[in-house]
Every structure is written in structure tokens, then in C-alpha cells.
PDB file of N, CA and C in Angstrom:
ATOM      1  N   UNK H   1      18.007  -8.284   7.418  1.00  0.00           N
ATOM      2  CA  UNK H   1      17.122  -7.629   7.078  1.00  0.00           C
ATOM      3  C   UNK H   1      16.152  -7.883   5.732  1.00  0.00           C
ATOM      4  N   UNK H   2      14.749  -8.091   5.973  1.00  0.00           N
ATOM      5  CA  UNK H   2      14.307  -8.419   4.836  1.00  0.00           C
ATOM      6  C   UNK H   2      13.302  -7.091   4.484  1.00  0.00           C
ATOM      7  N   UNK H   3      12.841  -7.206   3.092  1.00  0.00           N
ATOM      8  CA  UNK H   3      11.924  -6.148   2.493  1.00  0.00           C
ATOM      9  C   UNK H   3      10.668  -6.744   2.804  1.00  0.00           C
ATOM     10  N   UNK H   4       9.746  -5.618   3.241  1.00  0.00           N
ATOM     11  CA  UNK H   4       8.185  -6.131   3.461  1.00  0.00           C
ATOM     12  C   UNK H   4       7.375  -5.275   2.561  1.00  0.00           C
ATOM     13  N   UNK H   5       6.390  -5.762   2.218  1.00  0.00           N
ATOM     14  CA  UNK H   5       5.455  -4.931   1.384  1.00  0.00           C
ATOM     15  C   UNK H   5       4.284  -4.834   2.028  1.00  0.00           C
ATOM     16  N   UNK H   6       3.451  -3.753   1.841  1.00  0.00           N
ATOM     17  CA  UNK H   6       2.178  -3.634   2.630  1.00  0.00           C
ATOM     18  C   UNK H   6       1.324  -2.580   1.758  1.00  0.00           C
ATOM     19  N   UNK H   7       0.111  -2.466   2.381  1.00  0.00           N
ATOM     20  CA  UNK H   7      -0.562  -1.257   1.974  1.00  0.00           C
ATOM     21  C   UNK H   7      -1.058  -0.378   3.084  1.00  0.00           C
ATOM     22  N   UNK H   8      -1.249   0.916   2.539  1.00  0.00           N
ATOM     23  CA  UNK H   8      -1.675   1.782   3.777  1.00  0.00           C
ATOM     24  C   UNK H   8      -3.297   1.972   3.868  1.00  0.00           C
ATOM     25  N   UNK H   9      -3.573   1.730   5.152  1.00  0.00           N
ATOM     26  CA  UNK H   9      -4.884   1.533   5.554  1.00  0.00           C
ATOM     27  C   UNK H   9      -5.624   2.629   4.902  1.00  0.00           C
ATOM     28  N   UNK H  10      -5.227   3.858   5.306  1.00  0.00           N
ATOM     29  CA  UNK H  10      -6.023   5.119   4.620  1.00  0.00           C
ATOM     30  C   UNK H  10      -6.120   5.066   2.864  1.00  0.00           C
ATOM     31  N   UNK H  11      -5.127   4.522   2.272  1.00  0.00           N
ATOM     32  CA  UNK H  11      -5.068   4.357   1.082  1.00  0.00           C
ATOM     33  C   UNK H  11      -6.225   3.597   0.491  1.00  0.00           C
ATOM     34  N   UNK H  12      -6.273   2.350   1.035  1.00  0.00           N
ATOM     35  CA  UNK H  12      -7.407   1.341   1.121  1.00  0.00           C
ATOM     36  C   UNK H  12      -8.928   1.947   1.057  1.00  0.00           C
ATOM     37  N   UNK H  13      -9.012   2.709   2.423  1.00  0.00           N
ATOM     38  CA  UNK H  13     -10.167   3.338   2.470  1.00  0.00           C
ATOM     39  C   UNK H  13     -10.574   4.247   1.505  1.00  0.00           C
ATOM     40  N   UNK H  14      -9.712   5.186   0.958  1.00  0.00           N
ATOM     41  CA  UNK H  14      -9.660   6.115   0.062  1.00  0.00           C
ATOM     42  C   UNK H  14     -10.269   5.233  -1.182  1.00  0.00           C
ATOM     43  N   UNK H  15      -9.557   4.439  -1.636  1.00  0.00           N
ATOM     44  CA  UNK H  15     -10.079   3.677  -2.880  1.00  0.00           C
ATOM     45  C   UNK H  15     -11.605   2.951  -2.712  1.00  0.00           C
ATOM     46  N   UNK H  16     -11.659   2.433  -1.715  1.00  0.00           N
ATOM     47  CA  UNK H  16     -13.040   2.020  -1.405  1.00  0.00           C
ATOM     48  C   UNK H  16     -14.119   3.072  -1.812  1.00  0.00           C
ATOM     49  N   UNK H  17     -13.718   4.237  -0.855  1.00  0.00           N
ATOM     50  CA  UNK H  17     -14.666   5.427  -0.997  1.00  0.00           C
ATOM     51  C   UNK H  17     -14.698   5.814  -2.606  1.00  0.00           C
ATOM     52  N   UNK H  18     -13.696   6.012  -3.499  1.00  0.00           N
ATOM     53  CA  UNK H  18     -13.791   6.272  -4.554  1.00  0.00           C
ATOM     54  C   UNK H  18     -14.390   5.671  -5.426  1.00  0.00           C
ATOM     55  N   UNK H  19     -14.777   4.324  -5.154  1.00  0.00           N
ATOM     56  CA  UNK H  19     -15.484   3.459  -5.692  1.00  0.00           C
ATOM     57  C   UNK H  19     -16.986   3.306  -5.277  1.00  0.00           C
ATOM     58  N   UNK H  20     -17.121   4.142  -4.632  1.00  0.00           N
ATOM     59  CA  UNK H  20     -18.789   4.108  -4.272  1.00  0.00           C
ATOM     60  C   UNK H  20     -18.927   3.077  -3.230  1.00  0.00           C
ATOM     61  N   UNK H  21     -17.932   2.549  -2.499  1.00  0.00           N
ATOM     62  CA  UNK H  21     -18.038   1.351  -1.343  1.00  0.00           C
ATOM     63  C   UNK H  21     -17.891   1.992  -0.173  1.00  0.00           C
ATOM     64  N   UNK H  22     -18.857   1.724   0.647  1.00  0.00           N
ATOM     65  CA  UNK H  22     -18.921   2.140   1.975  1.00  0.00           C
ATOM     66  C   UNK H  22     -17.964   1.263   2.985  1.00  0.00           C
ATOM     67  N   UNK H  23     -16.558   2.112   3.369  1.00  0.00           N
ATOM     68  CA  UNK H  23     -15.699   1.110   4.178  1.00  0.00           C
ATOM     69  C   UNK H  23     -16.182   0.450   5.204  1.00  0.00           C
ATOM     70  N   UNK H  24     -16.931   0.857   6.192  1.00  0.00           N
ATOM     71  CA  UNK H  24     -17.318   0.120   7.041  1.00  0.00           C
ATOM     72  C   UNK H  24     -18.036  -1.155   6.889  1.00  0.00           C
ATOM     73  N   UNK H  25     -18.402  -1.363   5.559  1.00  0.00           N
ATOM     74  CA  UNK H  25     -19.005  -2.634   5.065  1.00  0.00           C
ATOM     75  C   UNK H  25     -18.178  -3.905   4.786  1.00  0.00           C
ATOM     76  N   UNK H  26     -17.051  -3.323   4.703  1.00  0.00           N
ATOM     77  CA  UNK H  26     -15.891  -4.318   4.468  1.00  0.00           C
ATOM     78  C   UNK H  26     -14.907  -4.883   5.537  1.00  0.00           C
ATOM     79  N   UNK H  27     -14.736  -6.167   5.639  1.00  0.00           N
ATOM     80  CA  UNK H  27     -13.871  -6.390   6.529  1.00  0.00           C
ATOM     81  C   UNK H  27     -12.495  -6.175   6.448  1.00  0.00           C
ATOM     82  N   UNK H  28     -12.150  -5.967   5.113  1.00  0.00           N
ATOM     83  CA  UNK H  28     -10.605  -5.687   4.963  1.00  0.00           C
ATOM     84  C   UNK H  28     -10.123  -4.462   5.628  1.00  0.00           C
ATOM     85  N   UNK H  29     -10.967  -3.634   5.981  1.00  0.00           N
ATOM     86  CA  UNK H  29     -10.420  -2.515   6.792  1.00  0.00           C
ATOM     87  C   UNK H  29     -11.073  -2.231   8.172  1.00  0.00           C
ATOM     88  N   UNK H  30     -10.185  -1.987   9.047  1.00  0.00           N
ATOM     89  CA  UNK H  30     -10.744  -1.726  10.221  1.00  0.00           C
ATOM     90  C   UNK H  30     -10.270  -0.418  11.049  1.00  0.00           C
ATOM     91  N   UNK H  31     -11.032   0.090  11.928  1.00  0.00           N
ATOM     92  CA  UNK H  31     -10.424   1.157  12.991  1.00  0.00           C
ATOM     93  C   UNK H  31     -10.873   0.756  14.365  1.00  0.00           C
ATOM     94  N   UNK H  32      -9.625   1.226  15.245  1.00  0.00           N
ATOM     95  CA  UNK H  32      -9.903   1.238  16.745  1.00  0.00           C
ATOM     96  C   UNK H  32      -9.516   2.388  17.224  1.00  0.00           C
ATOM     97  N   UNK H  33      -9.900   2.482  18.203  1.00  0.00           N
ATOM     98  CA  UNK H  33      -9.504   3.676  19.108  1.00  0.00           C
ATOM     99  C   UNK H  33      -8.806   3.384  20.094  1.00  0.00           C
ATOM    100  N   UNK H  34      -7.420   4.078  20.342  1.00  0.00           N
ATOM    101  CA  UNK H  34      -6.668   3.656  21.263  1.00  0.00           C
ATOM    102  C   UNK H  34      -6.748   4.203  22.675  1.00  0.00           C
ATOM    103  N   UNK H  35      -5.926   4.155  23.791  1.00  0.00           N
ATOM    104  CA  UNK H  35      -5.959   4.738  24.786  1.00  0.00           C
ATOM    105  C   UNK H  35      -6.132   6.361  25.005  1.00  0.00           C
ATOM    106  N   UNK H  36      -5.416   6.715  24.021  1.00  0.00           N
ATOM    107  CA  UNK H  36      -5.455   8.328  23.607  1.00  0.00           C
ATOM    108  C   UNK H  36      -6.487   8.740  23.102  1.00  0.00           C
ATOM    109  N   UNK H  37      -7.258   8.119  22.444  1.00  0.00           N
ATOM    110  CA  UNK H  37      -8.365   8.559  21.767  1.00  0.00           C
ATOM    111  C   UNK H  37      -8.011   8.778  20.199  1.00  0.00           C
ATOM    112  N   UNK H  38      -7.104   8.320  20.051  1.00  0.00           N
ATOM    113  CA  UNK H  38      -6.846   8.323  18.487  1.00  0.00           C
ATOM    114  C   UNK H  38      -7.122   7.122  17.735  1.00  0.00           C
ATOM    115  N   UNK H  39      -7.748   7.499  16.556  1.00  0.00           N
ATOM    116  CA  UNK H  39      -8.374   6.316  15.578  1.00  0.00           C
ATOM    117  C   UNK H  39      -7.325   5.777  15.047  1.00  0.00           C
ATOM    118  N   UNK H  40      -6.916   4.442  15.142  1.00  0.00           N
ATOM    119  CA  UNK H  40      -6.010   3.681  14.337  1.00  0.00           C
ATOM    120  C   UNK H  40      -6.439   2.834  13.335  1.00  0.00           C
ATOM    121  N   UNK H  41      -6.370   2.940  12.315  1.00  0.00           N
ATOM    122  CA  UNK H  41      -6.816   2.450  10.968  1.00  0.00           C
ATOM    123  C   UNK H  41      -5.579   1.034  10.808  1.00  0.00           C
ATOM    124  N   UNK H  42      -6.381   0.082  10.353  1.00  0.00           N
ATOM    125  CA  UNK H  42      -5.583  -1.274  10.139  1.00  0.00           C
ATOM    126  C   UNK H  42      -6.500  -2.034   8.928  1.00  0.00           C
ATOM    127  N   UNK H  43      -5.499  -3.062   8.562  1.00  0.00           N
ATOM    128  CA  UNK H  43      -6.220  -3.962   7.424  1.00  0.00           C
ATOM    129  C   UNK H  43      -5.964  -5.411   7.820  1.00  0.00           C
ATOM    130  N   UNK H  44      -6.816  -6.217   7.499  1.00  0.00           N
ATOM    131  CA  UNK H  44      -6.910  -7.706   7.540  1.00  0.00           C
ATOM    132  C   UNK H  44      -6.300  -8.255   6.301  1.00  0.00           C
ATOM    133  N   UNK H  45      -5.166  -8.734   6.156  1.00  0.00           N
ATOM    134  CA  UNK H  45      -4.561  -8.928   4.939  1.00  0.00           C
ATOM    135  C   UNK H  45      -5.134 -10.294   4.648  1.00  0.00           C
ATOM    136  N   UNK H  46      -5.903 -11.018   5.245  1.00  0.00           N
ATOM    137  CA  UNK H  46      -6.290 -12.336   4.890  1.00  0.00           C
ATOM    138  C   UNK H  46      -7.701 -12.178   3.912  1.00  0.00           C
ATOM    139  N   UNK H  47      -8.004 -10.879   4.089  1.00  0.00           N
ATOM    140  CA  UNK H  47      -9.459 -10.529   3.066  1.00  0.00           C
ATOM    141  C   UNK H  47      -8.682 -10.004   1.700  1.00  0.00           C
ATOM    142  N   UNK H  48      -7.757 -10.019   1.634  1.00  0.00           N
ATOM    143  CA  UNK H  48      -7.440  -9.473   0.379  1.00  0.00           C
ATOM    144  C   UNK H  48      -6.906 -10.792  -0.772  1.00  0.00           C
ATOM    145  N   UNK H  49      -6.899 -12.168   0.081  1.00  0.00           N
ATOM    146  CA  UNK H  49      -6.827 -13.350  -0.795  1.00  0.00           C
ATOM    147  C   UNK H  49      -7.729 -13.452  -1.870  1.00  0.00           C
ATOM    148  N   UNK H  50      -9.151 -13.429  -1.322  1.00  0.00           N
ATOM    149  CA  UNK H  50     -10.341 -13.588  -2.081  1.00  0.00           C
ATOM    150  C   UNK H  50     -10.449 -12.624  -3.240  1.00  0.00           C
ATOM    151  N   UNK H  51      -9.954 -11.469  -2.809  1.00  0.00           N
ATOM    152  CA  UNK H  51     -10.432 -10.167  -3.766  1.00  0.00           C
ATOM    153  C   UNK H  51      -9.328 -10.377  -4.932  1.00  0.00           C
ATOM    154  N   UNK H  52      -8.038 -10.821  -4.494  1.00  0.00           N
ATOM    155  CA  UNK H  52      -7.036 -10.808  -5.488  1.00  0.00           C
ATOM    156  C   UNK H  52      -7.304 -12.084  -6.259  1.00  0.00           C
ATOM    157  N   UNK H  53      -7.888 -13.040  -6.035  1.00  0.00           N
ATOM    158  CA  UNK H  53      -8.020 -14.347  -6.807  1.00  0.00           C
ATOM    159  C   UNK H  53      -9.115 -14.174  -7.792  1.00  0.00           C
ATOM    160  N   UNK H  54      -9.937 -13.207  -7.257  1.00  0.00           N
ATOM    161  CA  UNK H  54     -11.410 -12.796  -8.078  1.00  0.00           C
ATOM    162  C   UNK H  54     -10.953 -11.831  -9.236  1.00  0.00           C
ATOM    163  N   UNK H  55     -10.208 -10.894  -8.903  1.00  0.00           N
ATOM    164  CA  UNK H  55      -9.472 -10.026  -9.917  1.00  0.00           C
ATOM    165  C   UNK H  55      -8.655 -10.600 -10.747  1.00  0.00           C
ATOM    166  N   UNK H  56      -7.881 -11.606 -10.701  1.00  0.00           N
ATOM    167  CA  UNK H  56      -7.171 -12.516 -11.423  1.00  0.00           C
ATOM    168  C   UNK H  56      -8.126 -13.436 -12.235  1.00  0.00           C
ATOM    169  N   UNK H  57      -8.946 -13.844 -11.972  1.00  0.00           N
ATOM    170  CA  UNK H  57      -9.781 -14.558 -12.772  1.00  0.00           C
ATOM    171  C   UNK H  57     -10.599 -13.558 -13.683  1.00  0.00           C
ATOM    172  N   UNK H  58     -10.856 -12.337 -13.269  1.00  0.00           N
ATOM    173  CA  UNK H  58     -11.355 -11.375 -14.343  1.00  0.00           C
ATOM    174  C   UNK H  58     -10.501 -11.165 -15.253  1.00  0.00           C
ATOM    175  N   UNK H  59      -9.198 -10.666 -14.963  1.00  0.00           N
ATOM    176  CA  UNK H  59      -8.072 -10.458 -16.113  1.00  0.00           C
ATOM    177  C   UNK H  59      -7.762 -11.433 -16.751  1.00  0.00           C
ATOM    178  N   UNK H  60      -8.214 -12.683 -16.327  1.00  0.00           N
ATOM    179  CA  UNK H  60      -7.681 -13.986 -17.245  1.00  0.00           C
ATOM    180  C   UNK H  60      -9.165 -13.938 -18.456  1.00  0.00           C
ATOM    181  N   UNK H  61     -10.193 -13.632 -17.913  1.00  0.00           N
ATOM    182  CA  UNK H  61     -11.229 -13.810 -18.833  1.00  0.00           C
ATOM    183  C   UNK H  61     -10.996 -12.614 -19.864  1.00  0.00           C
ATOM    184  N   UNK H  62     -10.662 -11.532 -19.124  1.00  0.00           N
ATOM    185  CA  UNK H  62     -10.752 -10.326 -20.373  1.00  0.00           C
ATOM    186  C   UNK H  62      -9.305 -10.695 -21.151  1.00  0.00           C
ATOM    187  N   UNK H  63      -8.401 -11.456 -20.649  1.00  0.00           N
ATOM    188  CA  UNK H  63      -7.198 -11.724 -21.768  1.00  0.00           C
ATOM    189  C   UNK H  63      -8.056 -12.744 -22.795  1.00  0.00           C
ATOM    190  N   UNK H  64      -8.587 -13.500 -22.346  1.00  0.00           N
ATOM    191  CA  UNK H  64      -9.312 -14.499 -23.493  1.00  0.00           C
ATOM    192  C   UNK H  64     -10.079 -13.775 -24.167  1.00  0.00           C
ATOM    193  N   UNK H  65     -10.956 -12.897 -23.561  1.00  0.00           N
ATOM    194  CA  UNK H  65     -11.696 -11.969 -24.817  1.00  0.00           C
ATOM    195  C   UNK H  65     -10.990 -11.349 -25.682  1.00  0.00           C
ATOM    196  N   UNK H  66      -9.982 -10.760 -25.373  1.00  0.00           N
ATOM    197  CA  UNK H  66      -9.088 -10.055 -25.889  1.00  0.00           C
ATOM    198  C   UNK H  66      -8.181 -10.805 -27.287  1.00  0.00           C
ATOM    199  N   UNK H  67      -7.902 -11.933 -26.664  1.00  0.00           N
ATOM    200  CA  UNK H  67      -7.386 -12.794 -27.679  1.00  0.00           C
ATOM    201  C   UNK H  67      -8.290 -13.177 -28.703  1.00  0.00           C
ATOM    202  N   UNK H  68      -9.701 -13.377 -28.410  1.00  0.00           N
ATOM    203  CA  UNK H  68     -10.628 -13.863 -29.366  1.00  0.00           C
ATOM    204  C   UNK H  68     -10.899 -12.785 -30.495  1.00  0.00           C
ATOM    205  N   UNK H  69     -10.829 -11.561 -29.985  1.00  0.00           N
ATOM    206  CA  UNK H  69     -11.201 -10.213 -30.827  1.00  0.00           C
ATOM    207  C   UNK H  69      -9.988 -10.084 -31.608  1.00  0.00           C
ATOM    208  N   UNK H  70      -8.693 -10.192 -31.244  1.00  0.00           N
ATOM    209  CA  UNK H  70      -7.611 -10.247 -32.034  1.00  0.00           C
ATOM    210  C   UNK H  70      -7.678 -11.042 -33.121  1.00  0.00           C
ATOM    211  N   UNK H  71      -8.064 -12.474 -32.797  1.00  0.00           N
ATOM    212  CA  UNK H  71      -8.007 -13.692 -33.561  1.00  0.00           C
ATOM    213  C   UNK H  71      -9.241 -13.317 -34.789  1.00  0.00           C
ATOM    214  N   UNK H  72     -10.193 -12.748 -34.335  1.00  0.00           N
ATOM    215  CA  UNK H  72     -11.375 -12.543 -35.209  1.00  0.00           C
ATOM    216  C   UNK H  72     -10.889 -11.304 -36.294  1.00  0.00           C
ATOM    217  N   UNK H  73     -10.336 -10.473 -35.812  1.00  0.00           N
ATOM    218  CA  UNK H  73      -9.876  -9.202 -36.517  1.00  0.00           C
ATOM    219  C   UNK H  73      -8.811  -9.674 -37.558  1.00  0.00           C
ATOM    220  N   UNK H  74      -7.911 -10.645 -37.126  1.00  0.00           N
ATOM    221  CA  UNK H  74      -7.145 -11.309 -38.276  1.00  0.00           C
ATOM    222  C   UNK H  74      -7.804 -11.942 -39.213  1.00  0.00           C
ATOM    223  N   UNK H  75      -8.673 -12.655 -38.795  1.00  0.00           N
ATOM    224  CA  UNK H  75      -9.490 -13.517 -39.883  1.00  0.00           C
ATOM    225  C   UNK H  75     -10.275 -12.480 -40.622  1.00  0.00           C
ATOM    226  N   UNK H  76     -10.925 -11.695 -40.246  1.00  0.00           N
ATOM    227  CA  UNK H  76     -11.846 -10.601 -40.994  1.00  0.00           C
ATOM    228  C   UNK H  76     -10.957  -9.732 -42.107  1.00  0.00           C
ATOM    229  N   UNK H  77      -9.548  -9.395 -41.639  1.00  0.00           N
ATOM    230  CA  UNK H  77      -8.473  -8.713 -42.189  1.00  0.00           C
ATOM    231  C   UNK H  77      -8.128  -9.646 -43.528  1.00  0.00           C
ATOM    232  N   UNK H  78      -7.885 -10.985 -43.140  1.00  0.00           N
ATOM    233  CA  UNK H  78      -7.242 -11.737 -44.233  1.00  0.00           C
ATOM    234  C   UNK H  78      -8.251 -12.154 -45.223  1.00  0.00           C
ATOM    235  N   UNK H  79      -9.648 -12.342 -44.889  1.00  0.00           N
ATOM    236  CA  UNK H  79     -10.927 -12.234 -45.701  1.00  0.00           C
ATOM    237  C   UNK H  79     -11.022 -10.955 -46.387  1.00  0.00           C
ATOM    238  N   UNK H  80     -10.827  -9.988 -46.175  1.00  0.00           N
ATOM    239  CA  UNK H  80     -10.984  -8.736 -46.758  1.00  0.00           C
ATOM    240  C   UNK H  80      -9.790  -8.575 -47.870  1.00  0.00           C
ATOM    241  N   UNK H  81      -8.680  -9.151 -47.548  1.00  0.00           N
ATOM    242  CA  UNK H  81      -7.496  -8.939 -48.622  1.00  0.00           C
ATOM    243  C   UNK H  81      -7.704  -9.861 -49.946  1.00  0.00           C
ATOM    244  N   UNK H  82      -8.821 -10.848 -49.733  1.00  0.00           N
ATOM    245  CA  UNK H  82      -9.165 -11.801 -51.056  1.00  0.00           C
ATOM    246  C   UNK H  82      -9.874 -11.334 -52.099  1.00  0.00           C
TER     247      UNK H  82
END
């Protein structure tokens, strides 16, 4: 038996709403009505790939900016010590 990881469709929809995004505009989340008239929510996991890559790129850029700021602060600190 293997361990599986996943997301809860309702949580993804809530997160989109909390970030002022209209859930129905995004293919990542979908709803279907079953034969009992219940709304079943689901996720299209392949839609997460581009989103994850984009966010990783943004994090990498923030990390580079942070490193540059730290480097500049160290240089400024050593300049003021002289």
C-alpha cells in the first residue's frame, strides 16, 4: 500500500475565492452534478504543473533579490565600520 498526496477541491476553491479569483474561470477546479443531483467537485492535477513552475520561478527570483540585499547590507555595514 502506497501513500498518496492530494488536494481537497473545496480547499482549492476557497483559496481561489480568498484571493479574489473567480473559481469558474480556472480549469484547475471543476464541478459536476451526479445522478442524485449532488454537486461533485474535482481538480485537474495537470493544471497545477504550470502554476507550480511559475511560483517556483517567482520564489527563486525573490531568493536572488534577498541575497543581493543581504550582500549590499554587509557591504554597507563594513563600509561604515571603517
